[in-house]
PDB file of C-alpha atoms in Angstrom:
ATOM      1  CA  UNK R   5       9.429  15.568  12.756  1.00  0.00           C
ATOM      2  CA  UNK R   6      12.650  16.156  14.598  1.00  0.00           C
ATOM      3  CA  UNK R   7      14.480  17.828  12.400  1.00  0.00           C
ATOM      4  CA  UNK R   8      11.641  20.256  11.576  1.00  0.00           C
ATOM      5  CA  UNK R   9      10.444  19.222   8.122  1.00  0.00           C
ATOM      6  CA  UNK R  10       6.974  19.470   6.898  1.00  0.00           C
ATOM      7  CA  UNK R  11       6.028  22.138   9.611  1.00  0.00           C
ATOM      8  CA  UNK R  12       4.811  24.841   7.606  1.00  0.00           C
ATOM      9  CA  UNK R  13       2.303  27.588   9.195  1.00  0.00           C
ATOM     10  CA  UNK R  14       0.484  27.929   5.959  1.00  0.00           C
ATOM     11  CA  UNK R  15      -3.305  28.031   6.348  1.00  0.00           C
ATOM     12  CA  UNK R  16      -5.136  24.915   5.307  1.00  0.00           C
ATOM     13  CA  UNK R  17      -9.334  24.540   4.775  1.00  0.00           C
ATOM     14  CA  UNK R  18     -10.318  22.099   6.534  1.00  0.00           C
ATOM     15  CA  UNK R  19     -13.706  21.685   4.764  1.00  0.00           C
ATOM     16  CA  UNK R  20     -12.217  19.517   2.169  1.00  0.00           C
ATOM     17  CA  UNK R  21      -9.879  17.533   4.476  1.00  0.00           C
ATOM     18  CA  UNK R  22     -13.155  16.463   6.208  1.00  0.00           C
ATOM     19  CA  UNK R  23     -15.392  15.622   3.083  1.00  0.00           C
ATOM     20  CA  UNK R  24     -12.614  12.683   2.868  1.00  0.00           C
ATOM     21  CA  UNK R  25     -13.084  11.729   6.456  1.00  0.00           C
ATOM     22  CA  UNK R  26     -16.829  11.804   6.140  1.00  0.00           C
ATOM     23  CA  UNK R  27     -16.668   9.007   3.784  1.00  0.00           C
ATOM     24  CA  UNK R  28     -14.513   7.169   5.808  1.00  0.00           C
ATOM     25  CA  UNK R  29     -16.973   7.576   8.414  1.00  0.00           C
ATOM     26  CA  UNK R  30     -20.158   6.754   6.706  1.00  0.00           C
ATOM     27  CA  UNK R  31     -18.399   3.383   5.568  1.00  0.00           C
ATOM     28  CA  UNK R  32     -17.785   2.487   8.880  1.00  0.00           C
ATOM     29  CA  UNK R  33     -21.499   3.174  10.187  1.00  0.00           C
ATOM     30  CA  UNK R  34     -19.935   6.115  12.274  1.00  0.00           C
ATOM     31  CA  UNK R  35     -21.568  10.016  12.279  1.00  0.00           C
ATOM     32  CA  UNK R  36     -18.798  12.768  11.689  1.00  0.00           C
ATOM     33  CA  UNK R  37     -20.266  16.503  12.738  1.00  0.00           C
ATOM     34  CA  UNK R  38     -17.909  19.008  11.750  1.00  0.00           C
ATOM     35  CA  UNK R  39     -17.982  23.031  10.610  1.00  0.00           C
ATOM     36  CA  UNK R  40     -18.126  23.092   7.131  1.00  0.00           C
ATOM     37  CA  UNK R  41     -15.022  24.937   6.606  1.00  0.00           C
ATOM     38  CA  UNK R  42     -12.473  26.700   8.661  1.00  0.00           C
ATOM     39  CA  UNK R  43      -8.556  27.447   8.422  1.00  0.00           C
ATOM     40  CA  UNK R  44      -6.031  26.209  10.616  1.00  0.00           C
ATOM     41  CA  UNK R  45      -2.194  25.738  10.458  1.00  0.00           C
ATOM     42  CA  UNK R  46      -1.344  22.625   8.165  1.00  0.00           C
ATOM     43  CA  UNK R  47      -0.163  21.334  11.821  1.00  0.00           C
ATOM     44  CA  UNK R  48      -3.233  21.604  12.949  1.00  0.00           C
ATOM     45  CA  UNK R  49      -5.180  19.425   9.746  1.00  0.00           C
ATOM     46  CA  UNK R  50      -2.377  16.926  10.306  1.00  0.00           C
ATOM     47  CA  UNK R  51      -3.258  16.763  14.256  1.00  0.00           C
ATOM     48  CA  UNK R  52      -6.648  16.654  13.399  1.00  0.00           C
ATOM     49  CA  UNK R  53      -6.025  14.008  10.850  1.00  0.00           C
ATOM     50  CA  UNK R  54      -4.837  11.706  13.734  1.00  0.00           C
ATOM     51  CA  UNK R  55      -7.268  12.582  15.954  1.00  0.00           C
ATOM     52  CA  UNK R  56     -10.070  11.364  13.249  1.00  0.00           C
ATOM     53  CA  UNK R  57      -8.196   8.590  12.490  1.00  0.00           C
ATOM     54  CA  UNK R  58      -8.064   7.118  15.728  1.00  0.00           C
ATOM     55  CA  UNK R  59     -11.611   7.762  16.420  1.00  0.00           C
ATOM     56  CA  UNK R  60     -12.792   5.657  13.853  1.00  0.00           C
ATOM     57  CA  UNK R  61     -10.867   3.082  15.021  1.00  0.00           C
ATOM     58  CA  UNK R  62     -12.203   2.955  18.514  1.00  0.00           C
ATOM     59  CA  UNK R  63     -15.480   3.924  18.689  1.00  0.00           C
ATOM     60  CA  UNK R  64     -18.288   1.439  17.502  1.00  0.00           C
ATOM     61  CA  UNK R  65     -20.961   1.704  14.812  1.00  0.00           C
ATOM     62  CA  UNK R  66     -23.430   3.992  15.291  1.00  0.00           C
ATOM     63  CA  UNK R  67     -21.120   6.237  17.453  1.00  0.00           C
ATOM     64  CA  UNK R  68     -20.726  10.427  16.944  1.00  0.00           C
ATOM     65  CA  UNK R  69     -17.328  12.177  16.203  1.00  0.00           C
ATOM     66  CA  UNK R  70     -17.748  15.915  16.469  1.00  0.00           C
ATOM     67  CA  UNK R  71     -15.267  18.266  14.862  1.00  0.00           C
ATOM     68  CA  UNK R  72     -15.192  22.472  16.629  1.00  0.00           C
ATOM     69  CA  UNK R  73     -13.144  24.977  15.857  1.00  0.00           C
ATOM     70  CA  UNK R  74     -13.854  28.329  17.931  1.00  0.00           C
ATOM     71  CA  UNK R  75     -11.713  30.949  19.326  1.00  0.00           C
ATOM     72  CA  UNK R  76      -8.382  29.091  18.432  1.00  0.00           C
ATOM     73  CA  UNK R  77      -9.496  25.851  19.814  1.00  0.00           C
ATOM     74  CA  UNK R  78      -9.649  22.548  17.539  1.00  0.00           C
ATOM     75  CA  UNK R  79     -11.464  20.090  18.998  1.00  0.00           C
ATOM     76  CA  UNK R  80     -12.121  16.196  18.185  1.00  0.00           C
ATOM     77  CA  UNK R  81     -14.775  14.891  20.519  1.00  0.00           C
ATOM     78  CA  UNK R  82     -15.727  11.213  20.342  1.00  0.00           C
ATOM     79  CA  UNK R  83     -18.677   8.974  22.123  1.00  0.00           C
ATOM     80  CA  UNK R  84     -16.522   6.026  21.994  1.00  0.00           C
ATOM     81  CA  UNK R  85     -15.007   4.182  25.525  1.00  0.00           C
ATOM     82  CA  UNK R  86     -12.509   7.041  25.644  1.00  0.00           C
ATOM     83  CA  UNK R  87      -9.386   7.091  28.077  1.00  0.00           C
ATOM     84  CA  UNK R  88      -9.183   6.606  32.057  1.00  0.00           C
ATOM     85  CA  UNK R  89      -7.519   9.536  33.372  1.00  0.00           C
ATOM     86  CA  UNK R  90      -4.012   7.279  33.610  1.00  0.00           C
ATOM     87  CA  UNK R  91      -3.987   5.992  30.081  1.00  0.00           C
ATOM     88  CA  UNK R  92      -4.829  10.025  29.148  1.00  0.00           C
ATOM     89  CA  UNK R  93      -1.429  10.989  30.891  1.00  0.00           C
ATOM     90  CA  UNK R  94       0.554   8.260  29.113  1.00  0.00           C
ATOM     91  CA  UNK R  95      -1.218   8.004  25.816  1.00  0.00           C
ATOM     92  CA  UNK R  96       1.006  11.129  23.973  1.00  0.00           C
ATOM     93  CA  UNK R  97       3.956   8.890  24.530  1.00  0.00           C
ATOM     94  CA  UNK R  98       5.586   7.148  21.506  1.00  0.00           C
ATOM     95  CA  UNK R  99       4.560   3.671  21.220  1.00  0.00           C
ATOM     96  CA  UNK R 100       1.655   3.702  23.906  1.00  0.00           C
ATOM     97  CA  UNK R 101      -1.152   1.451  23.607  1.00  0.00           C
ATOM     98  CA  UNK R 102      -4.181   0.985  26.115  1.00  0.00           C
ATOM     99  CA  UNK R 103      -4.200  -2.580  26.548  1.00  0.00           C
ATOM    100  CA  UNK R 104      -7.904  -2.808  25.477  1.00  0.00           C
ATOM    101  CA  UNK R 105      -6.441  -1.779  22.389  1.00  0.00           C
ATOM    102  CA  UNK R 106      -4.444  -4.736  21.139  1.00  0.00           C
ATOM    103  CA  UNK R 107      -6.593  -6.068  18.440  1.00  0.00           C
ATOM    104  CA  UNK R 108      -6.364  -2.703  16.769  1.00  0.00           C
ATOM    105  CA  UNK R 109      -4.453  -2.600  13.716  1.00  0.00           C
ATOM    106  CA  UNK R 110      -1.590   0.715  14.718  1.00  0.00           C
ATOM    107  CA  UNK R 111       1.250   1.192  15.893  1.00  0.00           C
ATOM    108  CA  UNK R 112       1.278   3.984  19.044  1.00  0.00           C
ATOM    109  CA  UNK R 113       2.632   7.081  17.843  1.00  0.00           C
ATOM    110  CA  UNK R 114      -0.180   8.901  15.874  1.00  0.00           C
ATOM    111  CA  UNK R 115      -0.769  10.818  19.038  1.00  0.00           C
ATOM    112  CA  UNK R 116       3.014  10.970  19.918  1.00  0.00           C
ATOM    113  CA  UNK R 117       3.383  12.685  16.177  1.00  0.00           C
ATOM    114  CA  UNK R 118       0.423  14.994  17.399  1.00  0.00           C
ATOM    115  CA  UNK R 119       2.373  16.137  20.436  1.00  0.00           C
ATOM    116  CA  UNK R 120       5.390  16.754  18.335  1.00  0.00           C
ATOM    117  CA  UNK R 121       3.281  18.517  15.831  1.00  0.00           C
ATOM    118  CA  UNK R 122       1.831  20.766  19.057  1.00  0.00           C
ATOM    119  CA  UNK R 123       5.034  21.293  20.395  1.00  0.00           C
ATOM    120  CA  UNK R 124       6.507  22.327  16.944  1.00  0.00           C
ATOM    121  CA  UNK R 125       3.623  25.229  16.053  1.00  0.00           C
ATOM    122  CA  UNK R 126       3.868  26.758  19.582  1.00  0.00           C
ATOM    123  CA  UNK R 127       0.067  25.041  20.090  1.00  0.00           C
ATOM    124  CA  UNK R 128      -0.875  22.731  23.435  1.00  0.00           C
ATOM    125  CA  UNK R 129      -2.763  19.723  23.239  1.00  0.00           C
ATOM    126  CA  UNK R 130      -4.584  17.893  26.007  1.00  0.00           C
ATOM    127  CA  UNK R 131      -6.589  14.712  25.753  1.00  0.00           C
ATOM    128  CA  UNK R 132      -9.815  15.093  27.963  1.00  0.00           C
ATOM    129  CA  UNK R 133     -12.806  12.990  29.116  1.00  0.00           C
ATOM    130  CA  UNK R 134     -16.164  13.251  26.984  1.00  0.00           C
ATOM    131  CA  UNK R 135     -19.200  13.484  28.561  1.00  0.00           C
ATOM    132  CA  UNK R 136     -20.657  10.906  29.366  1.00  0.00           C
ATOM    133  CA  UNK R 137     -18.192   8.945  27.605  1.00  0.00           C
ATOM    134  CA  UNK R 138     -14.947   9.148  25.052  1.00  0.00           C
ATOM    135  CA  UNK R 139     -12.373  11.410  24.580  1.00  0.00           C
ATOM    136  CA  UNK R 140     -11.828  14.702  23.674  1.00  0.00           C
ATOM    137  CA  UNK R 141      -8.324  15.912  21.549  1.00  0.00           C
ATOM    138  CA  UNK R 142      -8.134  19.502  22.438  1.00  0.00           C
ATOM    139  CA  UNK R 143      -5.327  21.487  20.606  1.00  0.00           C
ATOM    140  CA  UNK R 144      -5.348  24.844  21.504  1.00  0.00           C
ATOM    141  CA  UNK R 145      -3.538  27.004  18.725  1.00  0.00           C
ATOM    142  CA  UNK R 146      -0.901  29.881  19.218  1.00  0.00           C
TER     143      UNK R 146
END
């Protein structure tokens, strides 16, 4: 990440990165609403990527992950516990963990990587409250 590799602009379809995550999804009793298709910077899939991945490891069965993608803004919206507004401050930090967290198999840097990723593609990326509860990975693009 630090030296730069794998950063390439080019566009990527989303539609088939999410087919995969569907099924992911639907084996873990979870609901994944997303556009059907859509092009974003590979960035962008890989943020989203982490963003999806951590979502089905937090929120339970029977929960909603909702995928947007409108006027340059990538969104990953969950109805899990989400994040109190400290542990949303600290959570793009390598090795973080929320202490409710530690019987959940990881390791605390997919949204570190994320960051990077932003950082590296000129995009910003915020982690927001849900309403009325879970988390929301904004990453607004360039």
């Amino acid at each position: 990440m630090e030296a730069g590799a794998g950063l390439e602009s080019r566009p990527v379809a989303l539609g088939p990165r999410l087919a995969v995550w569907r099924e992911v999804y639907a084996a873990k009793g979870l609901r994944l609403v997303a556009p059907g298709d859509g092009e974003v910077p590979e960035a962008a899939a890989r943020i989203a990527d982490i963003a999806l991945d951590n979502a089905q490891k937090f929120v339970p069965p029977g929960g909603t992950v909702t995928v947007t993608l409108a006027d340059g803004v990538l969104r990953v919206t969950d109805d899990g516990p989400g994040l109190s507004e400290e542990e949303r401050a600290e959570a793009l930090g390598r090795f973080w963990r929320s202490g409710t967290h530690a019987n959940v198999p990881g390791s605390g840097l997919g949204l570190a990587i994320a960051a990077e990723l932003a950082r590296a593609c000129g995009a910003g990326l915020a982690l927001r409250p849900a309403d009325p509860h879970g988390l929301t990975v904004e990453l607004r693009l360039p």
